[in-house]
Amino acid sequence: MWVGVGTVFAMQALPTQVDHLVIGAGFAGIGAAIKLDEAGERDYLVVEKDDDVGGTWQANTYPGAACDVPSQLYSFSFGRRQDWSRSFSPQPEIREYLHRVAREAGILDRFSLATRMEDARWDDTAQRWRVRVTHGGVVHDVSARTILSGTGGLSEPRLPDIEGIEDFGGTIFHSARWDHSVDLRGLRVAVIGTGASAIQIVPELQKIVGRLMVHQRTAPYVIPRTDRRYTRVERRLFRVLPALQRLYRTATYWGRELYVPAFTGHQELAWPARKLALQNIARGIADPELRAKVTPTYAVGCKRVLISNTYYPALAAANVELVTDRIDRVTPTGIVTADETERPVDVIVVATGFHATAQPIADHITGRDGITLGERWEAEGMASYKGTTTRGFPNLFQIVGANTTLGHSSMVFMIESQLAYVIDALRTMRVHRYAAVEPRQDSQDAWNEDLQERLSRSVWNTGGCSSWYLDRHGRNTVIWPRSTFAFRQQLAEFDVAAYDVAAG
Ligand code: NAP
């Protein structure tokens, strides 16, 4: 059995000075630590606000949590696991995988868990970040040459702005903060939202609750989940023939890349996905009225395409009601919709997603000009150079920054591409004795103009839906609009010519 790393490890004393401060211990933070180690950059500290490693895969423990990218691809290229139990991994297995990778790499002695980065300020005189972290209620100051932020876009739950929600008298929690102390059996439960999290939660709740109300604002496209248990023979083959597993991974990777043209300007190519979703509805739901309610009216791909074989049958079950009237308000005892119907509930599960277009970490990072990254983004929208560095914020490397999210493939691939770029930047800085690097404004602008031009043709911008990919200015600051190998090529080496540098 795997023991939570946080229960077996406690850092004796936090260092006051390090070369590199890594924020977050999910795929990005663990990957960063491993790559720093490999590059000989061993003076680093990883701070993680939760009391265990795993990031989103340790925070999201809701029933049914699983990955919708195949296991073979949703893993580090340098941390293969031969014994995935299924073709799509359940959350506990990914969490366990991350524990294992971190433990085997021997990096955990530089992790400080339950440690929150409160404030980071660029000190232009010292050419260092002055960082304040809290651990066990105690404030610590750490100075770092660089920050590698791996907090991602899906770490801070977004709560819906619904009148009366604070005064609800029953139990209420977000999908990413599941309250396992509540026994939901036989209760009246409402789920708000029908995104990737909700469609995994609903079939599990349907089996145990008394009554389930699913509040849908926009119908998602849900295609069949081709998940299956690996046979013993397959697992054995993966173990004894690593090349076979590599081939499998490569084939999965390229299979996924074939989706890119349908997202980026050739929507007509997406008809098979729409057909699959409609077939999935027809298979799972007999009632024509319910079928109509769950049939999306926008282009496939505009929102993330979801995968499930159990979501539609769950909606069709006798103890489930799909509510499509807008929520007007929450009372102490239930939810009232726009038609003034009140449905009493004992528990509300809020599955309304995350602050993805305004990563909350940005409010805690103050750059060279004395403004926070959050203020910069508030004014101009989230933007960076190559999704990694930002004008005004020297030596800040963001993993999973602006326009790095995917609609079709594995974020782990993107993370590894960014890590290679960052490590090359550190190598360049060391070789040339640069104290600081910062992208030039014209480099950053050109990068973003190109992205926005490509995105203007994409299904995410033109598909007729509103999604969390678009910020309040209507700009898509979340999605990478090209193939993942184009991203890897772009970040293959640190292009110092695009940067202002400060000598050390
Ligand atoms: P999400 O995709 O943002 O979905 C949020 C849902 O809540 C949407 O249905 C949205 O409706 C609804 N909503 C938001 N505010 C609302 C309000 N005020 N009233 C009613 N409904 C409201 O969030 P998520 O499901 O947590 O997923 C977020 C991301 O996490 C995914 O896109 C994916 O990248 C990742 N994820 C991945 C997996 C996986 O298997 N790998 C699993 C779960 C999550 P509208 O559509 O109308 O906005």
CSV table of N, CA and C in Angstrom, one decimal, residues 106 121 131 135 157 191 206 220 290 301 309 345 381 383 388 411 429 456 477 482 492 499 501:
chain,number,residue,atom,x,y,z
A,106,GLY,N,14.3,10.0,-5.9
A,106,GLY,CA,15.0,10.5,-4.7
A,106,GLY,C,15.0,12.0,-4.5
A,121,ARG,N,8.2,38.5,-4.7
A,121,ARG,CA,8.6,39.9,-5.2
A,121,ARG,C,9.9,39.9,-5.9
A,131,VAL,N,10.7,35.6,-1.6
A,131,VAL,CA,9.5,34.9,-1.5
A,131,VAL,C,9.1,34.6,0.0
A,135,HIS,N,4.2,27.8,6.6
A,135,HIS,CA,4.2,26.4,6.9
A,135,HIS,C,3.9,26.2,8.3
A,157,PRO,N,-10.6,26.0,-7.2
A,157,PRO,CA,-12.0,25.8,-7.6
A,157,PRO,C,-12.8,27.1,-7.8
A,191,VAL,N,-26.3,18.2,-8.3
A,191,VAL,CA,-25.0,18.5,-8.9
A,191,VAL,C,-25.2,19.7,-9.8
A,206,GLN,N,-25.7,8.4,-8.8
A,206,GLN,CA,-27.0,7.8,-9.2
A,206,GLN,C,-27.2,6.4,-8.5
A,220,PRO,N,-23.0,19.0,-22.7
A,220,PRO,CA,-21.7,18.7,-23.3
A,220,PRO,C,-21.8,17.6,-24.4
A,290,LEU,N,-35.8,13.9,-23.0
A,290,LEU,CA,-34.5,14.0,-22.4
A,290,LEU,C,-33.4,14.0,-23.4
A,301,GLY,N,-16.4,20.0,-30.1
A,301,GLY,CA,-15.0,20.5,-29.9
A,301,GLY,C,-14.9,21.9,-29.3
A,309,ASN,N,-19.5,6.1,-20.9
A,309,ASN,CA,-20.6,5.1,-21.3
A,309,ASN,C,-21.7,5.1,-20.3
A,345,VAL,N,-33.1,19.9,-1.3
A,345,VAL,CA,-32.0,19.0,-1.4
A,345,VAL,C,-31.2,19.0,0.0
A,381,GLY,N,-5.3,40.5,-20.1
A,381,GLY,CA,-5.6,39.1,-20.4
A,381,GLY,C,-4.3,38.3,-20.2
A,383,ALA,N,-1.2,36.4,-20.8
A,383,ALA,CA,-0.4,36.3,-22.0
A,383,ALA,C,1.1,36.0,-21.5
A,388,THR,N,5.5,30.3,-21.1
A,388,THR,CA,6.5,29.9,-20.1
A,388,THR,C,7.0,31.1,-19.3
A,411,MET,N,-1.5,16.5,-21.3
A,411,MET,CA,-0.8,17.7,-20.8
A,411,MET,C,0.6,17.3,-20.3
A,429,MET,N,21.9,30.4,-18.9
A,429,MET,CA,22.2,31.4,-17.9
A,429,MET,C,23.5,31.0,-17.2
A,456,SER,N,-8.4,32.5,-33.9
A,456,SER,CA,-9.6,33.1,-34.4
A,456,SER,C,-10.3,32.2,-35.4
A,477,THR,N,-7.2,32.5,-24.0
A,477,THR,CA,-5.8,32.5,-23.4
A,477,THR,C,-5.4,31.2,-22.8
A,482,ARG,N,-2.3,24.5,-31.9
A,482,ARG,CA,-1.5,23.8,-32.9
A,482,ARG,C,-1.3,22.3,-32.5
A,492,ALA,N,12.1,23.7,-28.3
A,492,ALA,CA,13.2,22.7,-28.3
A,492,ALA,C,14.5,23.3,-27.7
A,499,TYR,N,15.2,37.4,-25.8
A,499,TYR,CA,15.2,37.9,-24.4
A,499,TYR,C,16.1,39.0,-24.1
A,501,VAL,N,18.7,40.2,-21.3
A,501,VAL,CA,19.4,39.5,-20.3
A,501,VAL,C,20.1,40.5,-19.4
